[in-house]
Short mmCIF file of C-alpha atoms in Angstrom, two decimals:
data_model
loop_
_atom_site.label_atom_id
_atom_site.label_comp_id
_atom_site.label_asym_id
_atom_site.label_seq_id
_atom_site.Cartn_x
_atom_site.Cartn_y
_atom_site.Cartn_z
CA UNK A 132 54.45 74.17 27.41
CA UNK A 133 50.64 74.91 28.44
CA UNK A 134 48.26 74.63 25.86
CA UNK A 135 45.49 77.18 25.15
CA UNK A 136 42.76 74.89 26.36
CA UNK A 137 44.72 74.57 29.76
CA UNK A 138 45.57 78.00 30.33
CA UNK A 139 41.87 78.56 29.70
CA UNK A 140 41.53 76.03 32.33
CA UNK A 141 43.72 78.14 35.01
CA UNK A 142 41.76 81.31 34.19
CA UNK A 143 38.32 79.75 34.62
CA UNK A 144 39.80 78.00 38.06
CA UNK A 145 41.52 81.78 39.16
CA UNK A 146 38.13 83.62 38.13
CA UNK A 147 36.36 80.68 40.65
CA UNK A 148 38.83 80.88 43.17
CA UNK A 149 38.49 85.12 43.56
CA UNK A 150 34.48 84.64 43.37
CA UNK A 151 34.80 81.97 46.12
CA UNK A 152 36.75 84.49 48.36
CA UNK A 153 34.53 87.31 47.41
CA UNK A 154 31.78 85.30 48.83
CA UNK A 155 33.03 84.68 51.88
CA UNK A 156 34.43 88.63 52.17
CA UNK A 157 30.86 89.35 52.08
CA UNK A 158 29.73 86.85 54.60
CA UNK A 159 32.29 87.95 57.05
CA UNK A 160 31.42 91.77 56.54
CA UNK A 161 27.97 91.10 57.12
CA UNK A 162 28.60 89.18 60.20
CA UNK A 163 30.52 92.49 61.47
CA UNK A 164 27.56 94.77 60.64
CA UNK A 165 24.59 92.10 62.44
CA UNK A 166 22.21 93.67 64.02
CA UNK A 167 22.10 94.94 67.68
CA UNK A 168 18.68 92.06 68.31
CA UNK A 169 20.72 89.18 67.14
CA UNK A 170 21.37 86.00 70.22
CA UNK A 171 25.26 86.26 70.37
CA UNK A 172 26.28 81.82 70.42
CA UNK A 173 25.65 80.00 72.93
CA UNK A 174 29.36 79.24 74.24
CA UNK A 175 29.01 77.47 76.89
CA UNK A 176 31.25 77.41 80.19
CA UNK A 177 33.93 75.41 82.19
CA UNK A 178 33.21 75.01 85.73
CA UNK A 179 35.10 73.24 88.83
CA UNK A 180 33.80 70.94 91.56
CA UNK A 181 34.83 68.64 94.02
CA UNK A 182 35.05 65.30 92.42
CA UNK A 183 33.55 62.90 95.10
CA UNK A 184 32.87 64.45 99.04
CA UNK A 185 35.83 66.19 99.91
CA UNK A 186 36.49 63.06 102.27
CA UNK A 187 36.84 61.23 99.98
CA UNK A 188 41.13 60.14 99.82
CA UNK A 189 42.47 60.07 96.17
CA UNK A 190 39.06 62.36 94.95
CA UNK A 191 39.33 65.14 97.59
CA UNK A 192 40.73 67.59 94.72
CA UNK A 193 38.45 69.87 92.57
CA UNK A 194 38.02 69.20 88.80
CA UNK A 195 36.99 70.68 85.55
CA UNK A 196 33.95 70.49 84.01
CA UNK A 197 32.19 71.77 80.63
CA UNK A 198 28.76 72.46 80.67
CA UNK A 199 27.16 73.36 77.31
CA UNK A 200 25.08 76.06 77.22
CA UNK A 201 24.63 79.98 78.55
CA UNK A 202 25.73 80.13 82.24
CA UNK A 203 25.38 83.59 83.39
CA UNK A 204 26.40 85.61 86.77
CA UNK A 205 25.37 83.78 90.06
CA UNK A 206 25.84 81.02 88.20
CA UNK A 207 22.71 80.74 87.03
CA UNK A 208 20.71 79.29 84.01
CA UNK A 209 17.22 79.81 82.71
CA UNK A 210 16.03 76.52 85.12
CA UNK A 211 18.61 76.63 87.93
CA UNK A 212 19.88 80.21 89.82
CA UNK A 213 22.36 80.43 93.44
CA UNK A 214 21.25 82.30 95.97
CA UNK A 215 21.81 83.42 99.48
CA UNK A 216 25.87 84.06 98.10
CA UNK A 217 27.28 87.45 96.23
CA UNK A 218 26.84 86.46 92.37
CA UNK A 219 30.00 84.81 91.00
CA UNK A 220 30.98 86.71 88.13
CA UNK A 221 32.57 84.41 85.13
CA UNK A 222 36.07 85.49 83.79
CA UNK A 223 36.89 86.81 80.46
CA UNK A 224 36.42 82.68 78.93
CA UNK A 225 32.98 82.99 80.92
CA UNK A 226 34.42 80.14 82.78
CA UNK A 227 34.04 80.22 86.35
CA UNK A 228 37.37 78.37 87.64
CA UNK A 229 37.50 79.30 91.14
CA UNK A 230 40.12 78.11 93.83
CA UNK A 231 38.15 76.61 97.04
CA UNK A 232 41.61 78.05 99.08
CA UNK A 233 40.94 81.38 97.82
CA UNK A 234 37.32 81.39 98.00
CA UNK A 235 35.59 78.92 99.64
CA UNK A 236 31.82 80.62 99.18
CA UNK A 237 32.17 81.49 95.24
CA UNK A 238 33.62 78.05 94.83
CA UNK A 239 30.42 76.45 96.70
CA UNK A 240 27.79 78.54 94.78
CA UNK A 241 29.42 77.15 91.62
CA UNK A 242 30.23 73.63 92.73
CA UNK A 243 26.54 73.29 93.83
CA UNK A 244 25.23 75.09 90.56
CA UNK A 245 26.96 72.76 88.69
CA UNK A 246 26.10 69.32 90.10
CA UNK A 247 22.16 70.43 89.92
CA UNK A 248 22.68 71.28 86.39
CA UNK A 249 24.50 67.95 85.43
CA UNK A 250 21.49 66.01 87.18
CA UNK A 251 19.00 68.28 85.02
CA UNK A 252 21.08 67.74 81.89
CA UNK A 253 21.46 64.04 82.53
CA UNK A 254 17.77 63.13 83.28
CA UNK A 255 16.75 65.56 79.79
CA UNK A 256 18.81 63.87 77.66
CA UNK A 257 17.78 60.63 78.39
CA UNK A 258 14.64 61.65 78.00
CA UNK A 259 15.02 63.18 74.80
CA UNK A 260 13.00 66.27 76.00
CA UNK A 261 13.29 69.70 78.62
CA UNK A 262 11.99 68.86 81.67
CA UNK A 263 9.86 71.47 83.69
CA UNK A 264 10.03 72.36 87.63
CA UNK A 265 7.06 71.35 89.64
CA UNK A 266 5.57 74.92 89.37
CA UNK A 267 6.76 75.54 85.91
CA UNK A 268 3.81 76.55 83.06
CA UNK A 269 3.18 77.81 80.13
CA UNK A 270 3.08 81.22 81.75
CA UNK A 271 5.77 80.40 84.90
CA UNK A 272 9.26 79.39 83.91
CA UNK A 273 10.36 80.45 87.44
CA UNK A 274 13.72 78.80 87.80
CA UNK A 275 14.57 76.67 90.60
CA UNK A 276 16.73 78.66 93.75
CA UNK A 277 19.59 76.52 95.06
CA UNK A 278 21.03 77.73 98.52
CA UNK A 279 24.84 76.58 99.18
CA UNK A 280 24.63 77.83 102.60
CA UNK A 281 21.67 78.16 103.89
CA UNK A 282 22.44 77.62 107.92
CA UNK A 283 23.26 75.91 110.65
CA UNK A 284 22.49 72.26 110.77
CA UNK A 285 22.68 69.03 109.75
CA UNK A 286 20.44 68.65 107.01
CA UNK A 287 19.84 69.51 102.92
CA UNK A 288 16.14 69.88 101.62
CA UNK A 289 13.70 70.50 98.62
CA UNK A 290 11.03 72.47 99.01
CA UNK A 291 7.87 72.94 96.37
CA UNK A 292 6.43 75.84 98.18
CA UNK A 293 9.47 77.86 98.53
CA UNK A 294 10.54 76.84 95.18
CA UNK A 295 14.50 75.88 96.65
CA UNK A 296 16.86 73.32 96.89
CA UNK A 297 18.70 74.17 100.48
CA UNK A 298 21.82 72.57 101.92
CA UNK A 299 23.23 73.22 104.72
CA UNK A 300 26.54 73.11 107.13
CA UNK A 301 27.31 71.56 110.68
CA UNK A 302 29.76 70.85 112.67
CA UNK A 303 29.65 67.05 113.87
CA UNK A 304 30.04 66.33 117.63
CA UNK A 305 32.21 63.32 117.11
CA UNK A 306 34.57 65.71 116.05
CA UNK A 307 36.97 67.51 118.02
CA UNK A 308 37.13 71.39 118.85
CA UNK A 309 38.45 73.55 116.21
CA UNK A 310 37.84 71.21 113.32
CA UNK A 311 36.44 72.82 110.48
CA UNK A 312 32.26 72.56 109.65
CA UNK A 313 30.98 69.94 107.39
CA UNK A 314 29.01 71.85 104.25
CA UNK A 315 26.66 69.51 102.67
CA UNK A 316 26.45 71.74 99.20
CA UNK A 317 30.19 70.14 98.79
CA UNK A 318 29.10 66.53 98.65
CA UNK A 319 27.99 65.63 94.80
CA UNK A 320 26.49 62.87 96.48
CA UNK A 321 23.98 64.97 98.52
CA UNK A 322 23.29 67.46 95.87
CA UNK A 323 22.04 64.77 93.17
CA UNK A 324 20.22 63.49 95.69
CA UNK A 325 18.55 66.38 96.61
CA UNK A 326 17.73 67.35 93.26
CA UNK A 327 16.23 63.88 92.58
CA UNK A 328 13.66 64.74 94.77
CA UNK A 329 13.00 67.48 92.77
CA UNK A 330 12.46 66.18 89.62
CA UNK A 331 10.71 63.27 90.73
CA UNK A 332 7.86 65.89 92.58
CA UNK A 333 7.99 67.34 89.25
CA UNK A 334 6.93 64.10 87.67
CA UNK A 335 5.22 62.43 90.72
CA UNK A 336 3.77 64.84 92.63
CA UNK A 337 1.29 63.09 94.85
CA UNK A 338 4.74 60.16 95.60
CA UNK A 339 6.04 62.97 98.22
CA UNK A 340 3.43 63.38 100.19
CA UNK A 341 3.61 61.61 103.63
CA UNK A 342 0.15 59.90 103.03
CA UNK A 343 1.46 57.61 100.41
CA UNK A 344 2.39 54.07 101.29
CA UNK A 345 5.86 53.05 102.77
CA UNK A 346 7.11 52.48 99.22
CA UNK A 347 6.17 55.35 97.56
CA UNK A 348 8.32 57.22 100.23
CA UNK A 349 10.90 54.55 99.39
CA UNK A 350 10.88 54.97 95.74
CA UNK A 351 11.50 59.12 96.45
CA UNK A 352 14.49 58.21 98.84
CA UNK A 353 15.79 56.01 96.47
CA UNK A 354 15.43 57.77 93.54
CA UNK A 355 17.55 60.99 94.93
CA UNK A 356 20.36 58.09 96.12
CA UNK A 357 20.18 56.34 92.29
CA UNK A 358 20.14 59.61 90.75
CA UNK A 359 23.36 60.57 92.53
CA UNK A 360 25.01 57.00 91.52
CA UNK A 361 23.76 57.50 87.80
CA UNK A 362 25.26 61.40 87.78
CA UNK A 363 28.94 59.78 88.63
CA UNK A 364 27.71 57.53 85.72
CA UNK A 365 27.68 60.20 83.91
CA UNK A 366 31.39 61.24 83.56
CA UNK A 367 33.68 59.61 81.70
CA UNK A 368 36.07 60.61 83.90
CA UNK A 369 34.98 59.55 87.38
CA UNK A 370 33.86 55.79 85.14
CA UNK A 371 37.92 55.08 84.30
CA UNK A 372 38.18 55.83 88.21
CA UNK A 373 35.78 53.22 88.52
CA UNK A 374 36.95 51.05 86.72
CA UNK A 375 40.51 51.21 87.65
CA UNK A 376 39.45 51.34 91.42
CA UNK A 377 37.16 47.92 91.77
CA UNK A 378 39.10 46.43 88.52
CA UNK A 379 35.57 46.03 86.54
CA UNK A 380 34.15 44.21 89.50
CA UNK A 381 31.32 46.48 90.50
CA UNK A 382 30.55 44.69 93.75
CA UNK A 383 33.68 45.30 95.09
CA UNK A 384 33.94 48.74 97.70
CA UNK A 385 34.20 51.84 95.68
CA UNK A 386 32.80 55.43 95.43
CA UNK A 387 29.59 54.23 93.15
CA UNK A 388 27.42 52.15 96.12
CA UNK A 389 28.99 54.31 98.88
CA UNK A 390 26.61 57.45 99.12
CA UNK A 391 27.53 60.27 101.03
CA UNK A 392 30.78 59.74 102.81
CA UNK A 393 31.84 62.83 104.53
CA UNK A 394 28.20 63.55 106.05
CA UNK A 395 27.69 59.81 107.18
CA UNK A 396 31.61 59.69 108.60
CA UNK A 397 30.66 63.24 110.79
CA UNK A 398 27.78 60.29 112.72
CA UNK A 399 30.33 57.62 112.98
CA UNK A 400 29.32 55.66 109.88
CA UNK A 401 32.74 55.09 107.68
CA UNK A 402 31.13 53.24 104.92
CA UNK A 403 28.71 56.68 104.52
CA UNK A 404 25.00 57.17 105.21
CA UNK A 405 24.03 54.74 102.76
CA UNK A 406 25.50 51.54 100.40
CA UNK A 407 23.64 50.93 97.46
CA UNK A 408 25.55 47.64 97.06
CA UNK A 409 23.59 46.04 99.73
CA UNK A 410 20.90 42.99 99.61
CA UNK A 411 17.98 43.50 101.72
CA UNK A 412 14.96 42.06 101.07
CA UNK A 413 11.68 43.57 101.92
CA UNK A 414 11.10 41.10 104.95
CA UNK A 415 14.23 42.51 106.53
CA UNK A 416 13.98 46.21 106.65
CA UNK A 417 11.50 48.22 108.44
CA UNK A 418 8.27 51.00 107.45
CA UNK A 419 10.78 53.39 108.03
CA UNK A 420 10.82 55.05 104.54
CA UNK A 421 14.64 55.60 104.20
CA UNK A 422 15.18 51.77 105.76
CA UNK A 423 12.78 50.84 103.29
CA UNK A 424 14.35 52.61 100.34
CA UNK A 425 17.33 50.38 100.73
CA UNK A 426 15.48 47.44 98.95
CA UNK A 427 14.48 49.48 95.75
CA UNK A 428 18.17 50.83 95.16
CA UNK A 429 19.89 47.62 96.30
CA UNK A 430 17.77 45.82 93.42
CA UNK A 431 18.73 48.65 90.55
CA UNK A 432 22.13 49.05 91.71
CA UNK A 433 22.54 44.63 91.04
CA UNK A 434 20.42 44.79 87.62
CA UNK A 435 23.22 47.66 86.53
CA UNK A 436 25.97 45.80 87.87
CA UNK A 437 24.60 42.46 85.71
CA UNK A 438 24.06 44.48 82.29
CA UNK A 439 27.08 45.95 82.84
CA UNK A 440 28.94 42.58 83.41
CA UNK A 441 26.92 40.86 80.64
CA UNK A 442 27.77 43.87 78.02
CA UNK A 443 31.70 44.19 79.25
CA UNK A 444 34.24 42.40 76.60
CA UNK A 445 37.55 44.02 77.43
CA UNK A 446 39.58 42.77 74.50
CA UNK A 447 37.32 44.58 71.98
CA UNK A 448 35.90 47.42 74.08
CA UNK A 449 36.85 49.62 77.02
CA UNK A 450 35.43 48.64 79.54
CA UNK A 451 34.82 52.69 81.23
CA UNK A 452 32.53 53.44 77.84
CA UNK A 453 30.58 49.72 78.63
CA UNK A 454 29.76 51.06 82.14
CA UNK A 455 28.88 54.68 80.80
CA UNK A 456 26.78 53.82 78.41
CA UNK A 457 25.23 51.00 81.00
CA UNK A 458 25.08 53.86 83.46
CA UNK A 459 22.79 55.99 80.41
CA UNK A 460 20.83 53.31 79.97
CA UNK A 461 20.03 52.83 83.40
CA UNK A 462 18.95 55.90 83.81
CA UNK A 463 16.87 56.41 80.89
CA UNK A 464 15.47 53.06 81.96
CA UNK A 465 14.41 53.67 85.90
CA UNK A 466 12.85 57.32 85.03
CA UNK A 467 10.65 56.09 82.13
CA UNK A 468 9.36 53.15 84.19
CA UNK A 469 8.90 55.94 87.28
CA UNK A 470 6.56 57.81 84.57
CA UNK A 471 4.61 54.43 83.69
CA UNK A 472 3.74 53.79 87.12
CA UNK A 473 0.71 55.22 88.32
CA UNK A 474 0.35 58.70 89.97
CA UNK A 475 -0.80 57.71 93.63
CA UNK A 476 0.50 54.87 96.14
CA UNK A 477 2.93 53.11 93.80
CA UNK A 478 5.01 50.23 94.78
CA UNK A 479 8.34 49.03 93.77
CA UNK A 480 6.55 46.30 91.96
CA UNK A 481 4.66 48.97 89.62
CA UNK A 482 8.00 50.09 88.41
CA UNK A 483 9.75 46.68 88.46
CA UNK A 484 6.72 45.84 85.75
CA UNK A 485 7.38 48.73 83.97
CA UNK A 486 10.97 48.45 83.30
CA UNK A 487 10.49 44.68 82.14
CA UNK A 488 8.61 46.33 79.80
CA UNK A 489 10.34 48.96 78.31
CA UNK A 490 13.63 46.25 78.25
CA UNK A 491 11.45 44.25 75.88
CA UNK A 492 10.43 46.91 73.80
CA UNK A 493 13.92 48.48 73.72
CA UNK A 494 14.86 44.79 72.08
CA UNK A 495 16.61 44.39 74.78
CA UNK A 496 14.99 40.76 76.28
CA UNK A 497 17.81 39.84 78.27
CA UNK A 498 17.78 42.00 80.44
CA UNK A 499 14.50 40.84 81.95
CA UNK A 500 16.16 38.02 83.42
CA UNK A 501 18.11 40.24 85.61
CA UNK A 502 15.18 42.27 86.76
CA UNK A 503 12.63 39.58 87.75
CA UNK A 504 16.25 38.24 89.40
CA UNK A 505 16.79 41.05 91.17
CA UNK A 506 13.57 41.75 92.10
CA UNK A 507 12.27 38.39 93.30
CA UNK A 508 15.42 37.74 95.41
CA UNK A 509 14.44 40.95 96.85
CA UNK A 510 10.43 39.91 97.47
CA UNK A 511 8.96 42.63 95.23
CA UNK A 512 7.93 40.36 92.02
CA UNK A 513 7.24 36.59 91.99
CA UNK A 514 5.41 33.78 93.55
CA UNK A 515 7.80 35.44 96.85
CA UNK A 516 6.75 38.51 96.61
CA UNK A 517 6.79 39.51 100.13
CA UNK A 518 3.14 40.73 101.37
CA UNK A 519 3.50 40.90 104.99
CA UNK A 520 5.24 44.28 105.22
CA UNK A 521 3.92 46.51 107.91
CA UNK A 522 3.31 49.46 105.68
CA UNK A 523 -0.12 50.50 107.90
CA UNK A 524 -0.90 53.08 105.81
CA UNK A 525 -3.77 52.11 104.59
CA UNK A 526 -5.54 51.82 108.26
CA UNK A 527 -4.35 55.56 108.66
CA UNK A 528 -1.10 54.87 109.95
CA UNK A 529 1.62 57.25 108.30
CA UNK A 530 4.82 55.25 107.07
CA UNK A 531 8.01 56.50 109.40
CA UNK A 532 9.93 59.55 108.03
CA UNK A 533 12.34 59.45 110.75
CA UNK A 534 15.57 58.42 109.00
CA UNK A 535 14.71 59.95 105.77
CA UNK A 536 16.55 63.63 104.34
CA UNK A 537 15.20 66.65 105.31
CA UNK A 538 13.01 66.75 101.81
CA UNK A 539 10.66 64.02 103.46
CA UNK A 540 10.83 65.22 106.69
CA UNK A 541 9.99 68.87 105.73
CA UNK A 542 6.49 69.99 107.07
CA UNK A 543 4.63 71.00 104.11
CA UNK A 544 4.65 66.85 102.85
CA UNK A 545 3.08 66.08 105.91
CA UNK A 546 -0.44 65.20 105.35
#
């Protein structure tokens, strides 16, 4: 049988408990009746793209992916809007989830949108801050236009003046009549790389012009190719691939160090336009700016590979979150270095200094032994640093563009 004291109990708990619910009645009402001015949530949107070029065998089907934050019609963003394509109009979910069989344009515009956002997103939260387009003020937040199909031939570009990102499509001569065109908006690899150019004018701006020494053309070529290598970094996802494909062995063939692969098969090239996984030293490449390039990106692509190797303990960890978060780091690493190095005619070995650095003041002293390894094998740093390149520039000379993208062959960087 209760006793008086716990009966008085139950009534104080029931009078609590209807109070409680009265409370949140009240909440929920006033939530109903908010005013017309208030920001609905920001909810956010699934997305799908090609996983790798749609070469690619075992990738060559599209995927979903989330990005956080408001995506309206086009898509577009506050930083980032399609054009040149009708607006793709987000269902019910605001997801845009389009089938590239039942339309190939609306799923271009948003596979395109999508990999320039994740490069934004990527490089700002490494950073820890937003980061601004070239032209971008306090008064001009004009966002950033991004073509999918902007013409006819074989090329993709960044322009400051026009304020664009522009890919284009082809079809290859190697191939025969009646095969389909070759878009380069559908390669992540081109778009990251692409948009690296971008952001690094927007940090760099006097590194694109064609005046600069061989290197400084080197570091823009190889930033777009790192950035695109650090975006597939990026995604948990495409990591297990990784990892599953080159069994934790990062040197062995696999989608990371091959950049490119459907635009550099159309010319003949089956390992793609570009390997990162390569070892070129500065004595054995030309002043051809993309040639050049090769060097900077073979180094960061072995320093990765070595923290990644030195972090990995598969009993205790997986080894997919050891490379992701080595992938974060790497990023985080090679863009603050980029900002420490000075504004005109940098050289790999201003941003090889940098990032020994920043390792040592991230407590992270061990990893200086694999860039000065890196680096000296590749005769940037050291007592062999190599200083008998023919980069003429300074007698006048401008470095060769004539391999590089479209971005540093386009007119308005030559100066």
């Amino acid at each position: 049988m209760a006793t008086v004291e716990n009966k008085k109990h139950v009534s104080e708990k029931s009078k609590q408990q209807i109070a409680d619910q009265g409370k949140v009645r009240a909440v929920a009402e006033a939530m109903v009746h908010l005013p017309a001015e208030v920001d609905p949530p920001i909810l956010g949107s699934r997305t799908r793209i090609w996983k790798q070029d749609p070469s690619v065998t075992g990738l060559n089907l599209p995927r979903d992916v989330y990005i956080h934050g408001q995506v309206n019609e086009g898509p577009s963003d506050s930083q980032i809007v399609i054009r040149g394509l009708s607006p793709v109009t987000p269902d019910l979910n605001r997801d845009f989830l389009i089938d590239p069989a039942s339309d190939e344009k609306a799923f271009d515009a948003v596979h395109t949108y999508t990999i320039v956002r994740q490069v934004l997103t990527m490089y700002q939260r490494v950073l820890d801050r937003k980061l601004q387009w070239r032209w971008n003020s306090s008064t001009n937040q004009e966002p950033i236009s991004v073509h999918p199909q902007a013409g006819r031939t074989p090329n993709a570009f960044y322009s400051r003046e026009e304020k664009v990102l522009k890919f284009f499509f082809f079809k290859p001569d190697s191939l025969p009549a009646g095969s389909p065109d070759v878009y380069t908006c559908r390669s992540l690899d081109v778009v990251a790389h692409e948009t690296g150019h971008a952001i690094l004018d927007a940090l760099k701006p006097n590194w694109i012009s064609s005046s600069a020494p061989a290197q400084t053309g080197g570091l823009h070529e190889s930033f777009g190719d790192i950035t695109s290598i650090f975006t597939i970094l990026s995604q948990l996802d495409l990591v297990e691939y990784i990892i599953a494909e080159t069994k934790a062995d990062l040197h062995g063939r696999n989608i990371l160090a091959v950049l490119a692969e459907q635009f550099g098969l159309a010319f003949g090239m089956p390992n793609g336009l570009r390997n990162a996984d390569n070892d070129l030293k500065l004595s054995e490449v030309s002043n051809e700016v993309h040639d050049i390039s090769q060097v900077f990106t073979g180094a960061i692509y072995d320093i990765l590979a070595d923290i990644f190797t030195a972090n990995r303990n598969s009993r205790v960890r997986d080894d997919s979150v050891t490379l992701y978060e080595t992938g974060q780091y790497m990023a985080g690493l090679v863009i603050r270095a980029i900002e420490k190095a000075p504004d005109n005619n940098a050289i790999y070995a201003d941003v090889g200094k940098a990032m020994l650095a920043l390792v040592k003041a991230d407590g992270h002293p061990e990893y200086a032994t694999f860039i000065e390894k890196h680096f000296t094998l590749r005769e940037v740093l050291g007592s062999q640093a190599f200083a008998g390149h023919p980069d003429l520039s300074h007698l006048g000379i401008h470095p060769n563009r004539r391999g590089c993208c479209g971005t540093m062959q386009h007119p308005e960087y030559q100066t």
